[in-house]
Coordinates of C-alpha atoms in Angstrom, one line a residue:
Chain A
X1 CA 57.7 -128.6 -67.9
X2 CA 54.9 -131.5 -68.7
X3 CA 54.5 -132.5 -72.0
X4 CA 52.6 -130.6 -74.8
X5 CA 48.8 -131.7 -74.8
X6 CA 49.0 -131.1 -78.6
X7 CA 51.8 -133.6 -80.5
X8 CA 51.3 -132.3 -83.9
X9 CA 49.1 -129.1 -84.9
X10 CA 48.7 -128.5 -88.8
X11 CA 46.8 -124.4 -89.7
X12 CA 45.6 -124.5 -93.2
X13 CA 45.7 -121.0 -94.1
X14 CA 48.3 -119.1 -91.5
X15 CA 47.0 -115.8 -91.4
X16 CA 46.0 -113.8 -88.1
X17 CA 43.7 -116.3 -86.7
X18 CA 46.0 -119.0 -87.8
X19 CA 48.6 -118.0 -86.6
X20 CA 47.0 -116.5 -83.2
X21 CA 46.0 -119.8 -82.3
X22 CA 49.5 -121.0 -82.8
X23 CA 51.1 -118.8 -81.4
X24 CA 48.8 -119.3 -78.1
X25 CA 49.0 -122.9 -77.9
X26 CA 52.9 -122.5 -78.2
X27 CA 53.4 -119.9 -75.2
X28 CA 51.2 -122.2 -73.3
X29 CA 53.8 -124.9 -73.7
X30 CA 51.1 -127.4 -75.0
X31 CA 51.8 -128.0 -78.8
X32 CA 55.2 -129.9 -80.0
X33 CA 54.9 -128.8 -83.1
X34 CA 53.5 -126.9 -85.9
X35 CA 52.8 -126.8 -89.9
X36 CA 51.4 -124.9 -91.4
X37 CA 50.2 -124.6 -95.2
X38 CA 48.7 -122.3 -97.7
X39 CA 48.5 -120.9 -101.2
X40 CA 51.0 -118.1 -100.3
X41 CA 54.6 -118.9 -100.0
X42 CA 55.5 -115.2 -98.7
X43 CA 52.6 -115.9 -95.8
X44 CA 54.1 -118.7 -94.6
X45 CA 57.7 -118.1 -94.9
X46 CA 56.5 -114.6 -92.9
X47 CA 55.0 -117.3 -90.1
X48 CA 58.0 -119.2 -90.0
X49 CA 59.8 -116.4 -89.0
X50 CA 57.6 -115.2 -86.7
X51 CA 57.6 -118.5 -84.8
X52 CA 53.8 -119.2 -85.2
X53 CA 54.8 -122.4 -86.9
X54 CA 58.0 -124.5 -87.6
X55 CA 57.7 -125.5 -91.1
X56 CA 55.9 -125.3 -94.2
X57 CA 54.6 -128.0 -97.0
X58 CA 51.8 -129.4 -98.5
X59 CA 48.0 -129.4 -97.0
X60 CA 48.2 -133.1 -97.9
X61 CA 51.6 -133.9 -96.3
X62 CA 50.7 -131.1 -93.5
X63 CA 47.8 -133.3 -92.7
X64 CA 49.1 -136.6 -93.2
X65 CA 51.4 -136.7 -89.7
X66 CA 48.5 -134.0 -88.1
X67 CA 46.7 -134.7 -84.2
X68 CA 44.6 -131.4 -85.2
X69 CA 43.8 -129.4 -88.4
X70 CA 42.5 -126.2 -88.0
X71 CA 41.1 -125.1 -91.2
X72 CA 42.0 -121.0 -91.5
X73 CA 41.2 -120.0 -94.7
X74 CA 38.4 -118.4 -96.1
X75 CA 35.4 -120.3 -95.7
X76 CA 34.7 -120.4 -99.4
X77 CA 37.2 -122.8 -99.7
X78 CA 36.5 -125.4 -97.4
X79 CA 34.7 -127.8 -100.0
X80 CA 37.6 -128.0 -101.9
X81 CA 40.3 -128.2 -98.8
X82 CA 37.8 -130.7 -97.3
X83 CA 37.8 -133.2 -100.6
X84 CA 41.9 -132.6 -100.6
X85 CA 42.5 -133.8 -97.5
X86 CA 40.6 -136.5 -96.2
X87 CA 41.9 -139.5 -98.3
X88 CA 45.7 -138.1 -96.5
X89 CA 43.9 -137.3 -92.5
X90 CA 45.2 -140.0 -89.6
X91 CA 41.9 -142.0 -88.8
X92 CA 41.9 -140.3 -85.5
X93 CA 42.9 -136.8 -86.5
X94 CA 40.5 -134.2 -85.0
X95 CA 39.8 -131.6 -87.7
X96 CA 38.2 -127.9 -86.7
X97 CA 37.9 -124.5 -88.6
X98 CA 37.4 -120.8 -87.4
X99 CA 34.4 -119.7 -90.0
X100 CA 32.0 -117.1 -89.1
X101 CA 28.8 -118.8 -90.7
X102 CA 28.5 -122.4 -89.3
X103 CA 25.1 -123.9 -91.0
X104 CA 27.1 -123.5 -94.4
X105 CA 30.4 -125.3 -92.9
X106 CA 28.3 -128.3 -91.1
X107 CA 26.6 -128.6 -94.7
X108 CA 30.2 -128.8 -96.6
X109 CA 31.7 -131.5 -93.8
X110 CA 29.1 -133.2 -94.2
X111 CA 29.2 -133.7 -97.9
X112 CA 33.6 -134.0 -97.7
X113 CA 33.9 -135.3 -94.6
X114 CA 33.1 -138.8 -95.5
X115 CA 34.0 -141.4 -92.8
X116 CA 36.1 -138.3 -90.5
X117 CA 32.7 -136.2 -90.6
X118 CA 32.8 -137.4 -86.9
X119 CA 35.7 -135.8 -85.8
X120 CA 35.1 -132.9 -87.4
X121 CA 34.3 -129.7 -84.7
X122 CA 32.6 -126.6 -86.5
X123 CA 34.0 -123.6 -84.4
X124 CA 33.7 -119.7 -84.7
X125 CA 36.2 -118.1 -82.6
X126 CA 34.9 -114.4 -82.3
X127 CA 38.0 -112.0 -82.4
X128 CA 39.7 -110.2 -84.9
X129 CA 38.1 -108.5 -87.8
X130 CA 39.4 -105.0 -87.8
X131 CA 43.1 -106.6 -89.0
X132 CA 44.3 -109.4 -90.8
X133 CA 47.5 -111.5 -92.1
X134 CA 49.9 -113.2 -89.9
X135 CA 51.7 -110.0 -89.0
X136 CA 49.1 -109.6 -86.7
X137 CA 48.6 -112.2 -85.3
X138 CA 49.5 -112.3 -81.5
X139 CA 49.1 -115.1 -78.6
X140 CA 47.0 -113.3 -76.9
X141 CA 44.3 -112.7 -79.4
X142 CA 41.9 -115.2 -78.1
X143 CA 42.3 -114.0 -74.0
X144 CA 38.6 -113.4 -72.6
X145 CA 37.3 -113.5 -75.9
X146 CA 34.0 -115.9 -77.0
X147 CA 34.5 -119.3 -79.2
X148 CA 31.6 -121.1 -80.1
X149 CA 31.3 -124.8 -81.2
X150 CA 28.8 -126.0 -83.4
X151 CA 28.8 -129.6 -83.2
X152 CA 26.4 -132.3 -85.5
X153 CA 24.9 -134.8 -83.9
X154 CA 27.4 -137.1 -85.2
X155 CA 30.1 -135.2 -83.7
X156 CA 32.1 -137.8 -81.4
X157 CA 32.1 -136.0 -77.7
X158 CA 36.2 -136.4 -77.3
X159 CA 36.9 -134.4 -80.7
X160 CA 34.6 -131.9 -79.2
X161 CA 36.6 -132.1 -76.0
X162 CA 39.7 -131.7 -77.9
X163 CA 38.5 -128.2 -79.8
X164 CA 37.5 -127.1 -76.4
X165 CA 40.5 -127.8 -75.0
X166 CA 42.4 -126.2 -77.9
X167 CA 40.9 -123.2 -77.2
X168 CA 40.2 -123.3 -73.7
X169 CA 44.8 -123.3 -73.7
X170 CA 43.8 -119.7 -76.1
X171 CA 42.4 -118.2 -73.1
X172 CA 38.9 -118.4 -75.1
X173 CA 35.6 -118.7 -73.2
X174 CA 34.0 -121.6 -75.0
X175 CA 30.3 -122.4 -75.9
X176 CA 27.9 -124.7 -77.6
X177 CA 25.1 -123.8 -80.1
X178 CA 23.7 -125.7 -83.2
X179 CA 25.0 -124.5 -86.3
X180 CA 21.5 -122.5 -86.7
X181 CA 21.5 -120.7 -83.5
X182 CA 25.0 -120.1 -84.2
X183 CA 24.0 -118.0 -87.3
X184 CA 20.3 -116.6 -86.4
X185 CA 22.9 -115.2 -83.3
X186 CA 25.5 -113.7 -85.4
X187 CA 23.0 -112.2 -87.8
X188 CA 21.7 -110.1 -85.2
X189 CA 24.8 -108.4 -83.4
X190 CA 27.1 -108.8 -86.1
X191 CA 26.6 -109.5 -89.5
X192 CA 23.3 -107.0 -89.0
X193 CA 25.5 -104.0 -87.8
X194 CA 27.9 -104.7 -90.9
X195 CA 25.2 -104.6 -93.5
X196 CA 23.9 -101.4 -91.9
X197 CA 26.9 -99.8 -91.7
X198 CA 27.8 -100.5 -95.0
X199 CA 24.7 -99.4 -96.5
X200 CA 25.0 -96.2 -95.0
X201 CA 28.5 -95.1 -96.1
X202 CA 27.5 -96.2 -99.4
X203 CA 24.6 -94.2 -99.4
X204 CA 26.2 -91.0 -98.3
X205 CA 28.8 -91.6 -101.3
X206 CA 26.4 -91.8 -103.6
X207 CA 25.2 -88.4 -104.0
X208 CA 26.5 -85.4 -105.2
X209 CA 27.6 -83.2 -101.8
X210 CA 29.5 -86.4 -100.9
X211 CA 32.5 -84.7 -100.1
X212 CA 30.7 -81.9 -97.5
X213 CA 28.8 -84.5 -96.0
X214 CA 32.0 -87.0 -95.1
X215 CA 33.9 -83.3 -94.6
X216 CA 31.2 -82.4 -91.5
X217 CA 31.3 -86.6 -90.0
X218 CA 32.9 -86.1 -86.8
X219 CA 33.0 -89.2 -83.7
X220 CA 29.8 -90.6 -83.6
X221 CA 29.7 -91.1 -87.8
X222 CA 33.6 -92.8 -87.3
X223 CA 32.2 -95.2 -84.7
X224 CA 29.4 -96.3 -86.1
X225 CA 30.9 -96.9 -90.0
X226 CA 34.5 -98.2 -88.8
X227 CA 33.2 -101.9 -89.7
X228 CA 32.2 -100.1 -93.1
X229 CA 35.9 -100.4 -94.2
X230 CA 35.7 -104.4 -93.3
X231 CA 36.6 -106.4 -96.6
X232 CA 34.1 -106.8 -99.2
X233 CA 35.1 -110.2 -100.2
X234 CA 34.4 -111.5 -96.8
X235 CA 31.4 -109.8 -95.9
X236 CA 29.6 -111.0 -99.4
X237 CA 30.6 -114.3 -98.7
X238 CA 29.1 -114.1 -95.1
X239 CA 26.3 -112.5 -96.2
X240 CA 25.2 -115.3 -99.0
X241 CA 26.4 -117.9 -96.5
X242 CA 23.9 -116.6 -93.9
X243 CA 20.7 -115.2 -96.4
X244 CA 17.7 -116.4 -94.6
X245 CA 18.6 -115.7 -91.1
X246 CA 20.1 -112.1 -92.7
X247 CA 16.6 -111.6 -94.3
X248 CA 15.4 -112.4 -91.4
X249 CA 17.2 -109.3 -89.2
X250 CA 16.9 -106.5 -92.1
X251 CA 13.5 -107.3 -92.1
X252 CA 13.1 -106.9 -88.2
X253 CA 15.1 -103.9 -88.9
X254 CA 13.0 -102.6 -91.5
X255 CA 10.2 -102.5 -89.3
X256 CA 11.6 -100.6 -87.1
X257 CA 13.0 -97.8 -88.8
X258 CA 9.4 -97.5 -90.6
X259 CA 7.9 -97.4 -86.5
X260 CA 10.6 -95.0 -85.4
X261 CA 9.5 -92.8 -88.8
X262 CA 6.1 -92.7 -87.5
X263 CA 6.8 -91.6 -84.2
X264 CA 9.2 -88.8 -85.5
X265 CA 6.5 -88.0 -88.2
X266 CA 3.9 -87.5 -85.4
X267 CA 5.7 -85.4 -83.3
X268 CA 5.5 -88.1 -80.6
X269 CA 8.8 -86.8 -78.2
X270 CA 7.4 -89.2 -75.3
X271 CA 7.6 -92.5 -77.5
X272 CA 10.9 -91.3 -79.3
X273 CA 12.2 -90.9 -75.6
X274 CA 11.3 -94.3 -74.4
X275 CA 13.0 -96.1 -77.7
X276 CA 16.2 -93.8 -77.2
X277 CA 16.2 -94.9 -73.5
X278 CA 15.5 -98.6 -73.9
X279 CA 18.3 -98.3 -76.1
X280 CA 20.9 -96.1 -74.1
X281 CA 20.0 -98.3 -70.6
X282 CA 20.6 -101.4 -72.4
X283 CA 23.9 -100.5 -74.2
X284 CA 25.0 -99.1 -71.1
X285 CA 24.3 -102.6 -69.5
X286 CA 26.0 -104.4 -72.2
X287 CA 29.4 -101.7 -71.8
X288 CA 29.9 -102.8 -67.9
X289 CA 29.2 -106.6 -68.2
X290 CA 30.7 -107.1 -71.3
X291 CA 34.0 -105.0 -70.5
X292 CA 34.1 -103.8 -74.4
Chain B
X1 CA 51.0 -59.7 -73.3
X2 CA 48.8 -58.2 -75.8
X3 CA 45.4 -57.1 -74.6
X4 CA 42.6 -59.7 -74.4
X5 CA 40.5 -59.1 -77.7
X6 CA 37.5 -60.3 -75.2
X7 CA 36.8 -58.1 -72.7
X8 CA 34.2 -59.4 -71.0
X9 CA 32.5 -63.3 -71.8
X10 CA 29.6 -64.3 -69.9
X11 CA 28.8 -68.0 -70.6
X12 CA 25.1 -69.0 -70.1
X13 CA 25.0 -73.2 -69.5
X14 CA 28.6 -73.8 -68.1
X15 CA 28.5 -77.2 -69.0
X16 CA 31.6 -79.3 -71.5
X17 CA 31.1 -77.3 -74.3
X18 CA 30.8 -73.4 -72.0
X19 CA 33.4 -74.4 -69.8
X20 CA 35.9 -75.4 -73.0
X21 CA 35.3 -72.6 -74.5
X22 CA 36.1 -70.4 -71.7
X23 CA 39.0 -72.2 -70.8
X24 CA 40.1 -72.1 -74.6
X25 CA 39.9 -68.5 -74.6
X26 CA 41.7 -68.1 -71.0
X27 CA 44.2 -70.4 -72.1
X28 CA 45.3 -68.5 -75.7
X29 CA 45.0 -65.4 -73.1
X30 CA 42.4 -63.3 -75.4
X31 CA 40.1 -62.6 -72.6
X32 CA 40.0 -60.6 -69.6
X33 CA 37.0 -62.1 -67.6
X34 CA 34.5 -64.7 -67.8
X35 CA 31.3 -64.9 -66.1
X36 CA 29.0 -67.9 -66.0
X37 CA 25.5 -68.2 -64.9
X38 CA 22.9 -71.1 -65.0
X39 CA 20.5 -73.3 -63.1
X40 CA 22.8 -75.5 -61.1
X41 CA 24.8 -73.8 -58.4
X42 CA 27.3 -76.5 -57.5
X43 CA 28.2 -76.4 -61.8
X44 CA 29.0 -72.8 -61.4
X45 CA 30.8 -73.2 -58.4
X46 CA 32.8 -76.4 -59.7
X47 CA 33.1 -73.9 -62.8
X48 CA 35.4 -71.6 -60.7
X49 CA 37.1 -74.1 -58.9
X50 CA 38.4 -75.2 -62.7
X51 CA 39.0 -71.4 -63.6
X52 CA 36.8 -71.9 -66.5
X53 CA 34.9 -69.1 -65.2
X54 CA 35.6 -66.1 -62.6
X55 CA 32.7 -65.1 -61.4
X56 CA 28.9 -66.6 -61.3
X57 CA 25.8 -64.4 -61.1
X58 CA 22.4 -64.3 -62.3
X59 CA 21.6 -64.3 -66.2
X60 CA 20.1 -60.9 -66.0
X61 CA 23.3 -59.5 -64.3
X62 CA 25.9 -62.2 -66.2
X63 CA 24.5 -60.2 -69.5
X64 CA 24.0 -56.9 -68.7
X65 CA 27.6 -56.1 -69.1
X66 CA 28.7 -58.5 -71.7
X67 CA 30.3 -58.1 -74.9
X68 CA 29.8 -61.5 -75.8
X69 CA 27.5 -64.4 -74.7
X70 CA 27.5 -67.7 -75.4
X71 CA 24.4 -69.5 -75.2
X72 CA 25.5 -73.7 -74.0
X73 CA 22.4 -74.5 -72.1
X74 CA 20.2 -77.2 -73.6
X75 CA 18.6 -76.0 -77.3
X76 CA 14.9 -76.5 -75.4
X77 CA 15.7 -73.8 -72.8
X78 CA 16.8 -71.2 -75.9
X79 CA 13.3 -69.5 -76.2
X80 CA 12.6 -68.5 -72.4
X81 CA 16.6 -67.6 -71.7
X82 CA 16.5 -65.4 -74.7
X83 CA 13.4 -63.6 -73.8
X84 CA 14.7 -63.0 -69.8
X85 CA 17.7 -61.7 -71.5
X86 CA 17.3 -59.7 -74.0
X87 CA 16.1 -56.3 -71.9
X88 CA 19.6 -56.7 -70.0
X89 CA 21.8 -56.6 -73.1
X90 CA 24.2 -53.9 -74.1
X91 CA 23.2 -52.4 -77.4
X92 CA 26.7 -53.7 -79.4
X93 CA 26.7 -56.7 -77.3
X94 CA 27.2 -59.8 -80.0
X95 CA 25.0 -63.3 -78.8
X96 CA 26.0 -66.8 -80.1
X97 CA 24.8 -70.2 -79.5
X98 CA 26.1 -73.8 -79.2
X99 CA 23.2 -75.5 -80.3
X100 CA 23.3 -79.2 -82.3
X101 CA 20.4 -77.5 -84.7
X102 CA 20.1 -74.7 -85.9
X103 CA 16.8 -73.7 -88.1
X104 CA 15.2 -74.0 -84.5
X105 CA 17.7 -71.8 -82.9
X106 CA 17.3 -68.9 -85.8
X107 CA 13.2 -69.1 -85.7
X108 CA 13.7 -68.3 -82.2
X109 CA 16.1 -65.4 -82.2
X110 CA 13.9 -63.8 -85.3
X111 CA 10.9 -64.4 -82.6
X112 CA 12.9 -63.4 -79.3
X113 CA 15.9 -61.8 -80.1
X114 CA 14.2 -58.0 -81.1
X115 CA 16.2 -55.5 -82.0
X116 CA 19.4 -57.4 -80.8
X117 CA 18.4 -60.2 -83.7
X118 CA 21.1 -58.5 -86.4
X119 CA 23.6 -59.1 -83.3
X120 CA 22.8 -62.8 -82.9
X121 CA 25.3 -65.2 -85.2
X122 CA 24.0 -69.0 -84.6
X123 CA 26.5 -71.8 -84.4
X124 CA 27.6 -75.1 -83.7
X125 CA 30.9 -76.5 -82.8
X126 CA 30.8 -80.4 -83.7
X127 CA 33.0 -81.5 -80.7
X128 CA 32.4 -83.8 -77.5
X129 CA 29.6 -85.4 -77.1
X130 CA 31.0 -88.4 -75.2
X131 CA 30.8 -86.4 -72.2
X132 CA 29.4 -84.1 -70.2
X133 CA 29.7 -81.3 -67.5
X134 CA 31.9 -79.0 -66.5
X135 CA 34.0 -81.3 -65.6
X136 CA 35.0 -83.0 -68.5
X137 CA 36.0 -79.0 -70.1
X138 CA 39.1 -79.1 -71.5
X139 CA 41.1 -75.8 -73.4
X140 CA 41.6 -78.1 -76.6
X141 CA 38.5 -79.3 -76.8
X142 CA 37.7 -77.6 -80.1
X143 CA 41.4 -77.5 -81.3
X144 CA 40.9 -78.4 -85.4
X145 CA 37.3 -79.5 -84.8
X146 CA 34.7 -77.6 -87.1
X147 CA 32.6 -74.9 -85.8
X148 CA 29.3 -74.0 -88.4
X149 CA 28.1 -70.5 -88.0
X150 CA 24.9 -69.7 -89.8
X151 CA 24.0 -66.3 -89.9
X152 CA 20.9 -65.1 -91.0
X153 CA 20.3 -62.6 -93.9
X154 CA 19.6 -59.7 -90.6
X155 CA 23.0 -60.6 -89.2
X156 CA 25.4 -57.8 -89.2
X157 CA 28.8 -59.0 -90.7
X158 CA 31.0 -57.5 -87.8
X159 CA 28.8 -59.8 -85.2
X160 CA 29.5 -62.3 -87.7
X161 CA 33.3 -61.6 -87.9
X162 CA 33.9 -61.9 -83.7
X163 CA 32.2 -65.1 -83.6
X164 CA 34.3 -66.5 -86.1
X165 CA 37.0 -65.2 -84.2
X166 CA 36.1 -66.3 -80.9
X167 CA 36.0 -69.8 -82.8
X168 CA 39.6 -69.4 -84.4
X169 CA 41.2 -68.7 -80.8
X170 CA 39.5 -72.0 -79.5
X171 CA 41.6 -73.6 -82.7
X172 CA 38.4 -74.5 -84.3
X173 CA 37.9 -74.4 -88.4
X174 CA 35.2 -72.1 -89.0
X175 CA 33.0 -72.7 -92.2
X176 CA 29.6 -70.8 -92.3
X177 CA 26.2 -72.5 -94.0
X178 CA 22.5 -71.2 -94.0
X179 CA 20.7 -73.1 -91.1
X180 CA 19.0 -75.3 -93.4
X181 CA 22.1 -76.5 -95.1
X182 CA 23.3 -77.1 -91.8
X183 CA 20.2 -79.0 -90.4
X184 CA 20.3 -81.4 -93.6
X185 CA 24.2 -82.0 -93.8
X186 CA 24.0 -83.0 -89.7
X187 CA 20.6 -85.0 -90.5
X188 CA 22.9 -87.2 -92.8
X189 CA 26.3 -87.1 -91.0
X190 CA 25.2 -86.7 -87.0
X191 CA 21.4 -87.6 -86.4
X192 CA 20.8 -90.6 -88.7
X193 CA 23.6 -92.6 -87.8
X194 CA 22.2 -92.1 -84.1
X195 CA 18.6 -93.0 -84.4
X196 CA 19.8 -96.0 -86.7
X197 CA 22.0 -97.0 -83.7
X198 CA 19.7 -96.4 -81.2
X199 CA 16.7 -98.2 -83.3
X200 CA 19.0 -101.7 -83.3
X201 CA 19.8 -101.8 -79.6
X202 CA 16.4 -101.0 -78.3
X203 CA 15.3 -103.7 -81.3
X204 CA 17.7 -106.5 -79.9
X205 CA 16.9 -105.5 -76.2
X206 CA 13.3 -106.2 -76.9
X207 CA 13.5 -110.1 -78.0
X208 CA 12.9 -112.8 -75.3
X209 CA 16.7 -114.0 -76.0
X210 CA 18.4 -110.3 -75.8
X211 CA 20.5 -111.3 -72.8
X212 CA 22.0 -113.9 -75.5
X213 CA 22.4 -111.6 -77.6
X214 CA 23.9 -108.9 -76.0
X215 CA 26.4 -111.9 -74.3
X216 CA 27.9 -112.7 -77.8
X217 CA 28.0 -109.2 -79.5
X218 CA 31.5 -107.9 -80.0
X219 CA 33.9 -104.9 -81.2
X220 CA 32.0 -104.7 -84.2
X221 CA 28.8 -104.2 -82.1
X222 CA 30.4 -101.9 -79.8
X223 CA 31.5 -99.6 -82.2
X224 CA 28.4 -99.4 -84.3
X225 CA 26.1 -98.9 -80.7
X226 CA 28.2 -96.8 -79.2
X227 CA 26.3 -93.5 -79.7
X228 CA 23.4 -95.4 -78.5
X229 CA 24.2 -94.8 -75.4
X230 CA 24.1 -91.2 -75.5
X231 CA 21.1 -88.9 -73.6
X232 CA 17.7 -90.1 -74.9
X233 CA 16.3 -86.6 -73.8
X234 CA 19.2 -84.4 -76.0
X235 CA 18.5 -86.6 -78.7
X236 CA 14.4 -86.5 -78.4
X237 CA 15.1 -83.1 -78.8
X238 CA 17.4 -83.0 -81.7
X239 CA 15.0 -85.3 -83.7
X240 CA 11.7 -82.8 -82.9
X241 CA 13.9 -79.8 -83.9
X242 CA 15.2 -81.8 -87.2
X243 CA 12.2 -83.3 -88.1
X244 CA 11.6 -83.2 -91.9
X245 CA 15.2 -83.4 -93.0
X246 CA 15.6 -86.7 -90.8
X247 CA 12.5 -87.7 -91.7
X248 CA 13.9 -87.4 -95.4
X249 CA 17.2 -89.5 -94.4
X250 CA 15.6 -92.1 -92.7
X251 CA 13.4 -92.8 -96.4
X252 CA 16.4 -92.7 -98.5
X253 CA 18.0 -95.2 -96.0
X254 CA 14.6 -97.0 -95.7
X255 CA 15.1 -97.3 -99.9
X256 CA 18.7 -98.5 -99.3
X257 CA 18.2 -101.3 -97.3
X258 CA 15.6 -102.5 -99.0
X259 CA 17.8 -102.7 -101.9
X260 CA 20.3 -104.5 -100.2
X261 CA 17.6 -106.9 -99.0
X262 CA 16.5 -107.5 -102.4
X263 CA 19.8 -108.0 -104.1
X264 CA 20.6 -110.5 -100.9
X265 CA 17.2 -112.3 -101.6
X266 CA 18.5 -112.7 -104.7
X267 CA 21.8 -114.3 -104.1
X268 CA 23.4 -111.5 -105.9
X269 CA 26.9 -111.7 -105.0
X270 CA 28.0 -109.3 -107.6
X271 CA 26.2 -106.6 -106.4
X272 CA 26.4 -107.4 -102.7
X273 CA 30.2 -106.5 -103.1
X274 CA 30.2 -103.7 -105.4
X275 CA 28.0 -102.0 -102.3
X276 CA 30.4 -103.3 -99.7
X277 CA 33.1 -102.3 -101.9
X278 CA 31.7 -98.8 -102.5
X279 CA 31.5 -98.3 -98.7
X280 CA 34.9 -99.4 -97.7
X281 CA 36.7 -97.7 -100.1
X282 CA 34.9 -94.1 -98.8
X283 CA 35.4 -95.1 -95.2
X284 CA 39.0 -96.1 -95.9
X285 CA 39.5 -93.1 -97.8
X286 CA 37.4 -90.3 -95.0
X287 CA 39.7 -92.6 -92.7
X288 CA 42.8 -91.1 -93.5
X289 CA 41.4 -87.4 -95.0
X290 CA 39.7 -86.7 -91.3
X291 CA 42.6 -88.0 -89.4
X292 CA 39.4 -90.2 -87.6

């Protein structure tokens, strides 16, 4: 067997990405070893046993022997991870995170990073939200599935080539986007869909049938809310770390719902025919390129 | 073997939902003979190849010596079928439908039906519209799915009674609403979340970087579009019949989303997650009361 690429991998915050991307790099044979650390004691005791990583400790003595830190937790608590860390980072460690808002992230390392901002690598890998916690994670998590790297300008090119690599070992498909595009993206096919589907359930709970309304919702009605139930922590979080662009989508939205209201109030069957078909041709498209 | 309570089933539109029922009905051995008639020849004779049905013949003939049919042809085709039918039918003969609306289907049978009207009990079974066909019939199709009858106030009682039991043996729960009821509970539940699905896709497919797009949406996206891909003409169709009561869910979802707008323009994180919140704790909860 060749030697590990990775020497020593440090997750802050092992939960199921965390520890998916541990577990991956370790049944590719290419980490040596693994901390992990984290607010809960249970968690990581839990990853210890599940072999995503071999010990426990500190985020300052996690990262003090580290090659790589991935950065796990909840993006809201970057800043203050970021300031905890960096006076204890190796001057070469490479330091990446697996947020799902990246203008936000950049902003932060750039304000903590101080003198390591260049080997940080913002990275959203896209996989994952319907489960959480380290007893889900699995190796395989990543396989097929989309990363994207946001670097800064000031990014140095082999910490990039590191991240890449890191994943790349996942089984991940990796890609580059600024931090914007990166957001403006996600906005539109997923933190969109969330907001919708959240406003509707909500709706629909609101009034007083209620109960005969969710009593009649058969298969199409499951589909369409199951990311409804997504957590309401994370999805405000998201949202306020991604306004404008968000704005941006409801309002493109907006307009047309108000267009399709028209056509259905004017009784126009051919124009309500062609939006329904644009729509079922392309999502058809999307089902056999995409596999999902 | 107890004596079929169905004597003799003719099955207008063998298509999924015909052919199930027939085959439901075969299956819990409560009829005696099923005939099918409709447009497409190689259906009806793929129909007997499945032994959903054991005969085909014209409508005329297929009714004249029915004791019940089942109308499963498209909702637009209701008017002209139950006008060719109705000199054909036996006196007692009881009609039902199959229809996803169902103030459109009872105008017509008060303008079509005659004398036969009191013998005409609409209804709607909410299973299976994934698929299509004959093909795709299966006896357990409607097996604890809901079936709405909604009579009218001319509907006699015992036409009412062998519907409902015709719905029983297929394993269906039966409930019975008035056809408006029915057309503003599905508006909410069934034909909203569609056009809302249906109005993102063909919104995304539109931009100059859809193919972007489309290239990083995800399980959340694929869930939530799903039922975009359904039949633009069935769903034309469903809209025109359900005008005003979808008109009136599209405005109050209009009104939600622009609350949710403003309260994200605002940065206001409190409310953002009490909505979120709201939602996901209905979905989780319809989650495990439907068994969806």
């Amino acid at each position: 067997m060749n030697t590990p690429f990775f020497k020593q991998l440090t997750i802050l915050g092992v939960g199921l990405i965390g520890g998916s991307v541990a577990l991956a790099l370790k049944q590719a044979g290419q980490v040596s070893q693994v901390t992990g650390a984290g607010r809960n004691l249970n968690t990581l005791a839990e990853a210890i046993k599940l072999g995503a990583i071999d010990q426990a400790t500190t985020m300052e003595e996690a990262v003090s022997t580290a090659d790589v830190v991935v950065l796990a937790t909840p993006v809201g608590q970057f800043p203050r991870i970021m300031q905890a860390i960096v006076p204890h980072l190796k001057p070469d460690a490479v330091i990446t995170d697996v947020g799902s808002t990246k203008s936000d992230v950049a902003a932060a390392a750039r304000e903590h990073m101080g003198k390591h901002l260049p080997r940080f690598v913002p990275a959203h890998p896209i996989a994952g939200a319907e489960k959480s916690g380290v007893s889900a994670a699995r190796a395989d998590l990543f396989l097929g599935k989309h990363v994207v790297l946001t670097p800064l300008p000031e990014t140095s090119p082999d910490a990039i080539d590191i991240v890449e690599r890191l994943w790349q070992t996942c089984g991940a498909k990796v890609s580059q986007m600024t931090p914007l595009m990166h957001d403006q993206v996600f906005a539109a096919v997923s933190h969109l869909p969330h907001l919708l589907a959240f406003a509707l359930v909500a709706e629909l709970d609101n009034r007083s049938n209620a109960e005969q309304l969710f009593g009649y919702a058969a298969g199409g009605f499951r589909d369409f809310t199951r990311i409804a139930a997504s957590s309401p922590e994370m999805w405000r979080d998201i949202s306020l770390a991604n306004k404008q662009p968000l704005l941006k989508e409801l309002k493109a939205y907006q307009d047309q719902i108000a267009y399709l209201a028209a056509i259905l109030e004017q009784g126009d069957g051919v124009a309500l025919e062609m939006l329904f078909q644009r729509a079922s041709i392309a999502r058809n498209n999307w089902n056999k390129s995409s596999g999902n």
